[in-house]
CSV table of C-alpha atoms in Angstrom, one decimal:
chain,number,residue,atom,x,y,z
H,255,UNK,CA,-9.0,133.4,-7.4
H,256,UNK,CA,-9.3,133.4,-3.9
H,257,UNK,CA,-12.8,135.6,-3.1
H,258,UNK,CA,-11.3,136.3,0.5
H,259,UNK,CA,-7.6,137.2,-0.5
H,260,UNK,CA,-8.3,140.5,0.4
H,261,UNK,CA,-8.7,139.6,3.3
H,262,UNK,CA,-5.0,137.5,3.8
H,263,UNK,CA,-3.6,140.4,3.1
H,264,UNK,CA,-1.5,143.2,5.6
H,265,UNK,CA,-4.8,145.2,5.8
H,266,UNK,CA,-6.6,142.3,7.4
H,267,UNK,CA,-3.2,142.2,10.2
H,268,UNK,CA,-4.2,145.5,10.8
H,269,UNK,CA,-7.9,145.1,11.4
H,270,UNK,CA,-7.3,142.1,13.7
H,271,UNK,CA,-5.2,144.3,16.0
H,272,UNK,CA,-7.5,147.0,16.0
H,273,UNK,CA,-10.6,144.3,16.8
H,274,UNK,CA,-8.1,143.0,19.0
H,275,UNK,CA,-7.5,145.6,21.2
H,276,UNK,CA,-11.3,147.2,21.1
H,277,UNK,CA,-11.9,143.9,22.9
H,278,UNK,CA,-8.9,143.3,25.0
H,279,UNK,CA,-8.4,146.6,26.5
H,280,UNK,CA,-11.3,149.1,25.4
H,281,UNK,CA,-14.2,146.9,26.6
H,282,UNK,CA,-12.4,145.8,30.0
H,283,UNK,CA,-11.1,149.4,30.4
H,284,UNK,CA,-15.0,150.9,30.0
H,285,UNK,CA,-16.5,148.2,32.0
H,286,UNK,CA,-14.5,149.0,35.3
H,287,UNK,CA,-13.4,152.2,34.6
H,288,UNK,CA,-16.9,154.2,33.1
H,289,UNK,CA,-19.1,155.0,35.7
H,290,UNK,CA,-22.4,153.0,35.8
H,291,UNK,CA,-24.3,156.0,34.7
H,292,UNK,CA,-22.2,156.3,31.7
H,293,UNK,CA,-23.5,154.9,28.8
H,294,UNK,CA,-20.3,154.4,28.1
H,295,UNK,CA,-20.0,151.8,30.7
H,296,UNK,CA,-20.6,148.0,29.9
H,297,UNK,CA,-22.2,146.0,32.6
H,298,UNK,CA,-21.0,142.9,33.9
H,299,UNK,CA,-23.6,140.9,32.3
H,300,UNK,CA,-22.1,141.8,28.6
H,301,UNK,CA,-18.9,140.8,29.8
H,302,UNK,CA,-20.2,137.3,30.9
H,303,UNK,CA,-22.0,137.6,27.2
H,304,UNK,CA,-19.0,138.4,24.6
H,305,UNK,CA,-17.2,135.8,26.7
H,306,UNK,CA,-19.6,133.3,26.0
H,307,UNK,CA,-19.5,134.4,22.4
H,308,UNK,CA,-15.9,134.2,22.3
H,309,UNK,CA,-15.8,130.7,23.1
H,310,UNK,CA,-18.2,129.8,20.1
H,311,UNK,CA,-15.9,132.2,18.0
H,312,UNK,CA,-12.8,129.5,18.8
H,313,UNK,CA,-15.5,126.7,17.9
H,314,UNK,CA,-16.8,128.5,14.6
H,315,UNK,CA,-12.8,128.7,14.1
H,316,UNK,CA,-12.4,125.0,14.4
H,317,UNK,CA,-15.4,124.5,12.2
H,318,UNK,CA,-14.1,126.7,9.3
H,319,UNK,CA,-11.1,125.1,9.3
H,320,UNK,CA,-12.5,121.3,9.0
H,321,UNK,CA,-15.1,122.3,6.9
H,322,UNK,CA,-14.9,125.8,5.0
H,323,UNK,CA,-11.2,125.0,3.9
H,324,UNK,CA,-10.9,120.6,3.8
H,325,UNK,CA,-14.3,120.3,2.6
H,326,UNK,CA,-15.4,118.0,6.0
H,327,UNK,CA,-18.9,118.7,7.0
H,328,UNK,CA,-18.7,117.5,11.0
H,329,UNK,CA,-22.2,117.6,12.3
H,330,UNK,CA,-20.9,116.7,16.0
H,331,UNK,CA,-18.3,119.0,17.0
H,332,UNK,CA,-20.4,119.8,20.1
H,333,UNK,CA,-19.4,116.1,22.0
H,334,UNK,CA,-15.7,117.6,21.7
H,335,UNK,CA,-16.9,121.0,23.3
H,336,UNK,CA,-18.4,119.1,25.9
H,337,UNK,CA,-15.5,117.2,26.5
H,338,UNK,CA,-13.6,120.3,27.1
H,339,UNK,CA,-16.3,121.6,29.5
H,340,UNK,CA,-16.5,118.5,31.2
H,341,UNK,CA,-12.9,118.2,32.1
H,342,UNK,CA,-12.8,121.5,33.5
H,343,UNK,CA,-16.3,121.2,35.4
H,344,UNK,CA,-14.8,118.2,37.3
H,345,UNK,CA,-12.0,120.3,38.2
H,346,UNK,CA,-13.8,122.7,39.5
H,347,UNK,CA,-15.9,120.2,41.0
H,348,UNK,CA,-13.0,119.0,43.2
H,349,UNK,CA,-11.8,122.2,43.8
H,350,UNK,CA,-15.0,122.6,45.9
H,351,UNK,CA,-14.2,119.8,47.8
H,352,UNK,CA,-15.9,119.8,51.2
H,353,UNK,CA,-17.6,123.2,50.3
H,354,UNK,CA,-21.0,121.5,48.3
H,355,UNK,CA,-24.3,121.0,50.5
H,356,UNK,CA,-23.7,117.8,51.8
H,357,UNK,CA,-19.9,119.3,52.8
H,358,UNK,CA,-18.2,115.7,51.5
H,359,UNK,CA,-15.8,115.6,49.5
H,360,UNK,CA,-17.5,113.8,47.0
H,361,UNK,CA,-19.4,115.8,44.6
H,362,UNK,CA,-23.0,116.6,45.9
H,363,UNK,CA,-24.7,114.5,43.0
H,364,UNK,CA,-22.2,111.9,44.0
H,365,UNK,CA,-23.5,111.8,47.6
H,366,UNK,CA,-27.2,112.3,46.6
H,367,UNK,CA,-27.2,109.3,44.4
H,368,UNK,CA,-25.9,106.7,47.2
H,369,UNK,CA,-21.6,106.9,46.3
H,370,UNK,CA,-19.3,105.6,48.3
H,371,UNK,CA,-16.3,106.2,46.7
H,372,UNK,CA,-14.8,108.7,43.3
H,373,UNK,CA,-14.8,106.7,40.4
H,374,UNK,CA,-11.0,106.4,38.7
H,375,UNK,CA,-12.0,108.4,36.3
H,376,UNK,CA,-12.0,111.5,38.2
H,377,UNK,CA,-8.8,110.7,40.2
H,378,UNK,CA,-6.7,113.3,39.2
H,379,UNK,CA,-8.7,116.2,38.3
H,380,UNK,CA,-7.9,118.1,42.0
H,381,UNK,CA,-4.6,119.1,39.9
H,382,UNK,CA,-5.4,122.3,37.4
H,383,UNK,CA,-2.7,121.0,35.3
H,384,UNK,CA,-4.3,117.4,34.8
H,385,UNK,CA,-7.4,119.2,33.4
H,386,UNK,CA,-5.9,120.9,31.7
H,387,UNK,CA,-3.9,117.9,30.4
H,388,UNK,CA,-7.2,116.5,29.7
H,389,UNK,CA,-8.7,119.3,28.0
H,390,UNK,CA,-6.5,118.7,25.2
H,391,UNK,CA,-6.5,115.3,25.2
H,392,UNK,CA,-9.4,113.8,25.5
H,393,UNK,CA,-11.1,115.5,23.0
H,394,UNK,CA,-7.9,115.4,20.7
H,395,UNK,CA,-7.5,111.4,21.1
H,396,UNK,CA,-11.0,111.1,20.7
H,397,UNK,CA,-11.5,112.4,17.3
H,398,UNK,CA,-7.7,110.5,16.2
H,399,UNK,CA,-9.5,107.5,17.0
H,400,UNK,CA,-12.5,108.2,15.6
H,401,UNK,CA,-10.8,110.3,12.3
H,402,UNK,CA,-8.7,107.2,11.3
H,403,UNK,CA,-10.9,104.9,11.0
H,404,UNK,CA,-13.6,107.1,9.0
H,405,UNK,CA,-11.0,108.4,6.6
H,406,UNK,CA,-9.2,105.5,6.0
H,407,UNK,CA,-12.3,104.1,5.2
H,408,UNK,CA,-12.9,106.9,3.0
H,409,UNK,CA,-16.2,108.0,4.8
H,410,UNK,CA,-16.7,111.4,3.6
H,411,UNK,CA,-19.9,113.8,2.4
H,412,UNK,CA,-23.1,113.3,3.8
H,413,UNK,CA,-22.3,109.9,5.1
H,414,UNK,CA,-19.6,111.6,7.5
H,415,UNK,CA,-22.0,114.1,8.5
H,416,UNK,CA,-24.5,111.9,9.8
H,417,UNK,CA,-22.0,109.6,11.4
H,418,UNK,CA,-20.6,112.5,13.4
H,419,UNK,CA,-24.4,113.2,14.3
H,420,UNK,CA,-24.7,109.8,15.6
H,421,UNK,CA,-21.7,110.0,17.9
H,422,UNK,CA,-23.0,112.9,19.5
H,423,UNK,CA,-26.4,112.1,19.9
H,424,UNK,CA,-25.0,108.3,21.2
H,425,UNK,CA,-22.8,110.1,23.6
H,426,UNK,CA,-25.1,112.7,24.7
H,427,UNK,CA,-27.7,109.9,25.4
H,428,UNK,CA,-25.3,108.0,27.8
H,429,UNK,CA,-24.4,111.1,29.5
H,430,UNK,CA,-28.1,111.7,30.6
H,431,UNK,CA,-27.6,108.2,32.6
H,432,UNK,CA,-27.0,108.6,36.3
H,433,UNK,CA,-24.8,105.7,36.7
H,434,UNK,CA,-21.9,107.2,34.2
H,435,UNK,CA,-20.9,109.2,37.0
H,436,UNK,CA,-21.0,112.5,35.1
H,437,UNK,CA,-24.2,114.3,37.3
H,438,UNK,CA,-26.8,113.1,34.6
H,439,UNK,CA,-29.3,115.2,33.1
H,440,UNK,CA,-28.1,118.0,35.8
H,441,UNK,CA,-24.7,117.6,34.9
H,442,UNK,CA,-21.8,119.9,37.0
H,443,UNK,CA,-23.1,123.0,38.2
H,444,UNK,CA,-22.6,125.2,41.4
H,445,UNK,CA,-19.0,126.0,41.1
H,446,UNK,CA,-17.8,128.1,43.4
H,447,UNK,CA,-13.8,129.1,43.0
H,448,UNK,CA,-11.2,128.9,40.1
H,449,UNK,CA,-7.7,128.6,41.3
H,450,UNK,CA,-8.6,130.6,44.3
H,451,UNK,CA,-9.8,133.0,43.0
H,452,UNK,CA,-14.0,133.4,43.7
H,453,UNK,CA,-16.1,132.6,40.3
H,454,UNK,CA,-18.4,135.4,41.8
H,455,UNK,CA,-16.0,138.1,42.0
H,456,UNK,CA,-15.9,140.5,38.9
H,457,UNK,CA,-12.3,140.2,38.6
H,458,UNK,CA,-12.5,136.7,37.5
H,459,UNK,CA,-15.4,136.9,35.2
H,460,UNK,CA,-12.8,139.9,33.5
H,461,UNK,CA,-9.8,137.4,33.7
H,462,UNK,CA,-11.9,134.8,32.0
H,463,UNK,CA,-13.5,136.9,29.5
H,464,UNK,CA,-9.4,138.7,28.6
H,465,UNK,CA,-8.2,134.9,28.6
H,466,UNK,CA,-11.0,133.7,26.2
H,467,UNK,CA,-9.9,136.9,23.9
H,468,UNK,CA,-6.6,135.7,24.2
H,469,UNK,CA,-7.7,131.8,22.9
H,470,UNK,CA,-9.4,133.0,19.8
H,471,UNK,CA,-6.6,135.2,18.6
H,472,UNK,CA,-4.2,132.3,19.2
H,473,UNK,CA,-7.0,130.3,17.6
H,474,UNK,CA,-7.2,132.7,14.6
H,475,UNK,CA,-3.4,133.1,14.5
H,476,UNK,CA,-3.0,129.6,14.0
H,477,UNK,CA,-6.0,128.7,11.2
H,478,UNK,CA,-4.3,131.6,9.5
H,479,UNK,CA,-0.7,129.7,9.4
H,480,UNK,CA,-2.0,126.7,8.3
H,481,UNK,CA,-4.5,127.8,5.6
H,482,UNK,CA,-1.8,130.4,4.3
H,483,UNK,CA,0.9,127.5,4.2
H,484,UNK,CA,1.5,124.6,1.4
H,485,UNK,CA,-0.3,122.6,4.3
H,486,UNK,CA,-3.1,124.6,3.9
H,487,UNK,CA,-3.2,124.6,0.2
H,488,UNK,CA,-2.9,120.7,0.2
H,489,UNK,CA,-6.0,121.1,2.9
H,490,UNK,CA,-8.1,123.1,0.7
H,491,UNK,CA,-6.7,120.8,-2.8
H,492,UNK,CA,-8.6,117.8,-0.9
H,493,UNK,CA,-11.4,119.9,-0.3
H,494,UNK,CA,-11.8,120.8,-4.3
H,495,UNK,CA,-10.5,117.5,-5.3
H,496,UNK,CA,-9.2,114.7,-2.7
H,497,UNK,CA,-8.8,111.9,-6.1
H,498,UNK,CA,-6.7,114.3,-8.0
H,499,UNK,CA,-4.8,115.1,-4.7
H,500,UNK,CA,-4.5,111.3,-4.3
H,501,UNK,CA,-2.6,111.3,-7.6
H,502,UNK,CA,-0.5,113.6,-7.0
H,503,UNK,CA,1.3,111.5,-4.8
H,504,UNK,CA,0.0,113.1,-1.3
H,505,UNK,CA,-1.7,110.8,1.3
H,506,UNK,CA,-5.1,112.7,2.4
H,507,UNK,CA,-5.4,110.5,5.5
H,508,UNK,CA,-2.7,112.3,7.3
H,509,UNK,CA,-3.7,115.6,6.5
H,510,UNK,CA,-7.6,115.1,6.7
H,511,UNK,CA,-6.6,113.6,10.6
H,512,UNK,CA,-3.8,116.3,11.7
H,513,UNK,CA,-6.6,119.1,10.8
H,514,UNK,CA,-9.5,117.2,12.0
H,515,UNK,CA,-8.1,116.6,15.5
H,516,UNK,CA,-6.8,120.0,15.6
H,517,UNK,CA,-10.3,121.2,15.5
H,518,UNK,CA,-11.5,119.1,17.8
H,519,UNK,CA,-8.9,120.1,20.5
H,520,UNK,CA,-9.9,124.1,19.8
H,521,UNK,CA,-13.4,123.3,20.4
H,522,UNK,CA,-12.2,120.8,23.5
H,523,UNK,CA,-10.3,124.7,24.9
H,524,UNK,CA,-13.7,126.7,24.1
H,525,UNK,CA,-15.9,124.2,25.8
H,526,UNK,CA,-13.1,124.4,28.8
H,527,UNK,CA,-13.6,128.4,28.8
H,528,UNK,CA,-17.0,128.3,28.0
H,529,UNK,CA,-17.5,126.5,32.1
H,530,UNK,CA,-16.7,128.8,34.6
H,531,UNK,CA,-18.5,131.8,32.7
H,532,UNK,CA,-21.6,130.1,32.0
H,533,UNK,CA,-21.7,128.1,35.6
H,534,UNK,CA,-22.9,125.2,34.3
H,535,UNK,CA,-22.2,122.1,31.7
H,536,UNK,CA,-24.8,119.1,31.0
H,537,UNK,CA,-25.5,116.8,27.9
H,538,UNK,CA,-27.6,119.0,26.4
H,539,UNK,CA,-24.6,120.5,25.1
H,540,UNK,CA,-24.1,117.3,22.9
H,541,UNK,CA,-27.2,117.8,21.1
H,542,UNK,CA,-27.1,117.4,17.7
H,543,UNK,CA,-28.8,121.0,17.3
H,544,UNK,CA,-25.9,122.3,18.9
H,545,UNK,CA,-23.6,120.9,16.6
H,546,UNK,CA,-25.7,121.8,13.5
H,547,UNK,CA,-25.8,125.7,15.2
H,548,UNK,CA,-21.8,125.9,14.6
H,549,UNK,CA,-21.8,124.8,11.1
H,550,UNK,CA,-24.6,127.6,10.9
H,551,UNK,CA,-22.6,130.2,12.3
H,552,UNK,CA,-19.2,129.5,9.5
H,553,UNK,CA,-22.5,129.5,7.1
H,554,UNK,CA,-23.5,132.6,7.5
H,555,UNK,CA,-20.3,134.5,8.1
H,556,UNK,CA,-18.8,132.8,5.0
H,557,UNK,CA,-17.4,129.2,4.3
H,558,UNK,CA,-13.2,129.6,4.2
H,559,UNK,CA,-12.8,132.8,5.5
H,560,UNK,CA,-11.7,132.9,9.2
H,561,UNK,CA,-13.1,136.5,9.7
H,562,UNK,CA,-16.2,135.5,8.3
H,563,UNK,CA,-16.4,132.5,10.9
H,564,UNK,CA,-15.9,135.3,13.6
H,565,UNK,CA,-18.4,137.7,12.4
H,566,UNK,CA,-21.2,134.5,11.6
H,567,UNK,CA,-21.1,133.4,15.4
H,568,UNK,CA,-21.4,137.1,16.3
H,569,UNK,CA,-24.6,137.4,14.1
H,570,UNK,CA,-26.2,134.5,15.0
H,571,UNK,CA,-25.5,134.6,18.7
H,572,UNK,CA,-26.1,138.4,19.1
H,573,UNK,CA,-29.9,137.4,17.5
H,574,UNK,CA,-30.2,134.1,19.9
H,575,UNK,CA,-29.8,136.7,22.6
H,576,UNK,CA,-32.0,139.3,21.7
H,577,UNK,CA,-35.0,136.6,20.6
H,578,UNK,CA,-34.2,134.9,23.9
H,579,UNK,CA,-35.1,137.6,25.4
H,580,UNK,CA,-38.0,139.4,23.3
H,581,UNK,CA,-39.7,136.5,21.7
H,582,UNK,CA,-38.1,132.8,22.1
H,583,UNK,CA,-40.9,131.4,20.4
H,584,UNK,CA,-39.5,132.7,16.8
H,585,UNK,CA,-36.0,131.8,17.2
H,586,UNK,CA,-35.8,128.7,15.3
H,587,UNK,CA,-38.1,130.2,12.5
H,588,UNK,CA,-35.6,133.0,11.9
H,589,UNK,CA,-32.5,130.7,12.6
H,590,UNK,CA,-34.2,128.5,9.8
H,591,UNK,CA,-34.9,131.6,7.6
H,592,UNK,CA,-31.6,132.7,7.9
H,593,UNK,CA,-29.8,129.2,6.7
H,594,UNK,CA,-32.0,129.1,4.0
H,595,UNK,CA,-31.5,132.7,2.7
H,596,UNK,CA,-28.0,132.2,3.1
H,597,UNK,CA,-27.5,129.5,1.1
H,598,UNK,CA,-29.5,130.7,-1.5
H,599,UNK,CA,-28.6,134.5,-1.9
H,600,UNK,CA,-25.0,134.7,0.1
H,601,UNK,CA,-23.3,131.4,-1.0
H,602,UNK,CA,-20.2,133.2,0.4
H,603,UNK,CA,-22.1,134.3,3.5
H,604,UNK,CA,-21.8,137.8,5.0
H,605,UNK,CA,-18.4,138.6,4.4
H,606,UNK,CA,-18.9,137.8,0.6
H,607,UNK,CA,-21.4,140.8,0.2
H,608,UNK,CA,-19.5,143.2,-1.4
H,609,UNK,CA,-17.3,140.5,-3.5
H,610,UNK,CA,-20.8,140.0,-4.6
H,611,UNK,CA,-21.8,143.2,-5.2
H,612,UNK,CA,-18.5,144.6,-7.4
H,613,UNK,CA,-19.3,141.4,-9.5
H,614,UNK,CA,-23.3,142.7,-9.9
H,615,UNK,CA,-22.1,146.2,-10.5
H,616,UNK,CA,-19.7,144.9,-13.0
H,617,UNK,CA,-22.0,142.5,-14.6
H,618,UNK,CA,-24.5,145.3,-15.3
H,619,UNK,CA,-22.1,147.8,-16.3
H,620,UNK,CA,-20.8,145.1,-18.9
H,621,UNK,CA,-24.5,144.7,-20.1
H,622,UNK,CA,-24.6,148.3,-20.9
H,623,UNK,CA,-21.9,148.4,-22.8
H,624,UNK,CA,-23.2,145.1,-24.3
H,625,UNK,CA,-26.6,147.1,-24.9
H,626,UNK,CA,-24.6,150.1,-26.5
H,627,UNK,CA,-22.5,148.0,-28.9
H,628,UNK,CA,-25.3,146.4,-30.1
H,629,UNK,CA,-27.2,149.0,-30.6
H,630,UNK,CA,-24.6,151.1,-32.4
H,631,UNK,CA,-24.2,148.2,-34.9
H,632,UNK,CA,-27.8,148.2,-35.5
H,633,UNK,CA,-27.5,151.9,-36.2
H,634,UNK,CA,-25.2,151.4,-38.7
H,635,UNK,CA,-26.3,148.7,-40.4
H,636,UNK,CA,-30.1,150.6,-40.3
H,637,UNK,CA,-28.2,153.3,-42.1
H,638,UNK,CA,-26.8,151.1,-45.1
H,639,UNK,CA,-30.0,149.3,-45.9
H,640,UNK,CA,-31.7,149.8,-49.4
H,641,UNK,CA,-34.3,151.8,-48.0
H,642,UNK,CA,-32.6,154.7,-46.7
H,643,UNK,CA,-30.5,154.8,-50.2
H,644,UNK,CA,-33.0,155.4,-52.7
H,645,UNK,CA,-34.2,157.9,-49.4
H,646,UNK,CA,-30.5,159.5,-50.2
C-alpha cells in the first residue's frame, strides 16, 4: 500500500487550493494592503523570501519525481538550475544594454576584461522569448544527452550519483574561468529592469513572487498526472524493480529519459525565476553542496510524496534562514543532524509522521492484547494443574 495515498486522494485537491490561495492572494493581499504597523502586514523582504523558497519548491518537485518515485538519485540537479538562471541573467543582461557603468553595450564584465565583441553565444538573448526558448532547452537537451548515454549504459545507484556530482563540479569549475564569457567567479549581477518593468519596484518583486506561485502549482499539477498515471506506475515499477520491469516487456530507457529530462527542465524554470528575485547568479550555484541540499530537502519532507517535497524545502530553507541570521556557524551541524535523524527515525520523512505513529499505536495496542491472551491462557492452564486439584 501506498503510505501517501491519503494524500492522492480529493482531500489533498482541497488542501492544495486552500495552500494555494493563502499564498496567491492572502499573502499578496496583506503585504500591500495591511498597514506596516499591522502585524498583519508582511514586508517586502518575506516576499522576496517565500519567492526564493518557491523556486526550490519547483526543484525539490523535480527531485521527487527523478528520485522519490523512479528510484534515480541525481546529485547534480543544480548545473540544470544554473542553466535556467543563466539564460535568464543574460537576458536581463542585454536588457541593460547601454545602462551598466561603462554605458556599452556589452556587458560591464565584458568591457572590464578587454572584449571587443559579444560572443555567438549570447546573440539572441535581447529577445525575452529566446530566453525563454533557452530556458527550456538548454537544460532539457542537456540532460537528453547526458540521460541516454548513462541509461543506456545502464549506469544507475551510487555510480549515477557520483557521475552527476562530477558534471556539476566539472561545469561549475569552467564557469569560474574568465574566458568562458559567462562573468566568472562574479557571474551576472546588477540587473536593473525586466520587460520594462523596474526590478526595484515592489510591483515586480509581487509579479515575480505570484508567477513563481503559479510555476510550482503547474509543477505540482503535473508530477501529480504523471505519478497517478500507468506512466507513473511504470516510473515507480523501475524504481522497485527495473529487471522485472525489463521483463515485462517495457523499455526503461525511454521512461527513465522522458522523466529525467523533465526534471531537469523544472529545475532549468526555477533557476530562471529564482534570477530576478535574488539579483544575482554565479557558479557557486553548481556546487555539489547545492545539489546534495535538494536531495535533502525531498529527504526530509518524505521520498515519493509531492507534498512532502514541498513541506521538506520549507523546513530546511525556513532553518537556513533563521541560522543565517542568528548563528551561521551551526548550520551545517544541524543540516547534518537533521539528514542523519531523518534517515534513521523518519524513513518516510516529515509527512510520514503520523503513518508512523497509527502503526506504533497499533503495534502496541496489538502487544496488549498479545500480553492479555497470553496471560489468560496461563490463568487457565495455572488453574488445571495437579496442584490446585488435590487444593480442590
Amino acid at each position: 500500500m501506498n503510505p501517501y495515498s491519503h494524500f492522492q486522494s480529493r482531500k489533498s485537491w482541497f488542501v492544495i487550493l486552500v495552500i494555494s490561495l493563502i499564498f496567491m492572494v492572502v499573502i499578496p493581499v496583506l503585504n500591500t494592503a495591511a498597514p506596516e504597523q499591522s502585524f498583519l502586514h508582511v514586508p517586502d523582504y518575506m516576499i522576496q523570501l517565500l519567492g526564493k523558497f518557491l523556486c526550490y519548491g519547483l526543484c525539490a518537485l523535480a527531485i521527487d519525481l527523478i528520485w522519490g518515485f523512479t528510484g534515480i538519485l541525481s546529485l547534480g540537479h543544480g548545473v540544470f538550475f544554473a542553466f535556467g538562471g543563466y539564460a535568464m541573467g543574460m537576458h536581463l543582461m542585454r536588457a541593460m544594454s547601454g545602462l551598466g557603468v561603462y554605458k556599452s553595450d556589452l556587458p560591464d564584465f565584458m568591457v572590464f576584461l578587454n572584449w571587443k565583441e559579444l560572443p555567438w553565444f549570447w546573440l539572441g538573448f535581447d529577445h525575452f522569448w529566446f530566453a525563454m526558448l533557452m530556458i527550456i532547452l538548454v537544460p532539457g537537451i542537456t540532460a537528453l544527452i547526458f540521460g541516454f548515454f548513462a541509461f543506456r549504459s545502464r549506469i544507475k545507484g551510487v555510480y549515477f550519483s557520483i557521475i552527476t556530482q562530477a558534471l556539476t563540479y566539472a561545469l561549475m569549475l569552467l564557469f569560474f574561468r574568465n574566458n568562458t564569457g559567462f562573468g566568472g567567479n562574479n557571474g551576472l549581477t546588477d540587473f536593473k529592469s525586466l520587460l520594462g518593468f523596474s526590478l526595484l519596484e515592489h510591483s515586480t518583486k509581487l509579479g515575480l513572487y505570484i508567477a513563481s506561485c503559479l510555476a510550482v502549482l503547474l509543477g505540482y499539477m503535473v508530477c501529480r498526472y504523471i505519478t497517478s498515471s500507468k506512466l507513473g506506475r511504470v516510473l515507480t515499477a523501475i524504481r522497485d524493480a527495473e529487471d522485472r520491469v525489463m521483463f515485462s516487456g517495457y523499455s526503461p530507457l525511454q521512461y527513465k529519459l522522458f522523466v529525467w529530462t523533465l526534471s531537469a527542465i523544472m529545475c532549468g524554470i526555477a533557476g530562471a525565476l529564482y534570477v530576478p528575485q535574488v539579483g544575482i547568479i554565479n557558479p557557486s550555484e553548481m556546487a555539489p553542496a547545492n545539489s546534495i541540499e535538494m536531495a535533502i530537502w525531498v529527504a526530509v519532507g518524505g521520498r515519493g510524496s509531492l507534498i512532502g517535497a514541498l513541506i521538506g524545502t520549507g523546513i530546511v530553507n525556513g532553518a537556513k534562514s533563521w541560522f543565517t541570521a542568528v548563528a551561521p556557524e551551526y548550520w551545517l551541524y544541524f543540516l547534518g543532524v537533521l539528514f542523519i535523524g531523518t534517515t534513521l527515525f523518519l524513513p518516510n520523512g516529515v509527512i510520514g509522521i503520523g503513518g508512523q505513529l497509527k502503526a506504533w499505536i497499533a503495534s502496541r495496542k496489538e502487544e496488549d492484547a498479545d500480553n492479555q491472551q497470553s496471560e489468560r491462557e496461563l490463568n487457565e492452564s495455572s488453574v488445571g494443574t495437579p496442584v490446585n486439584k488435590e487444593l480442590e
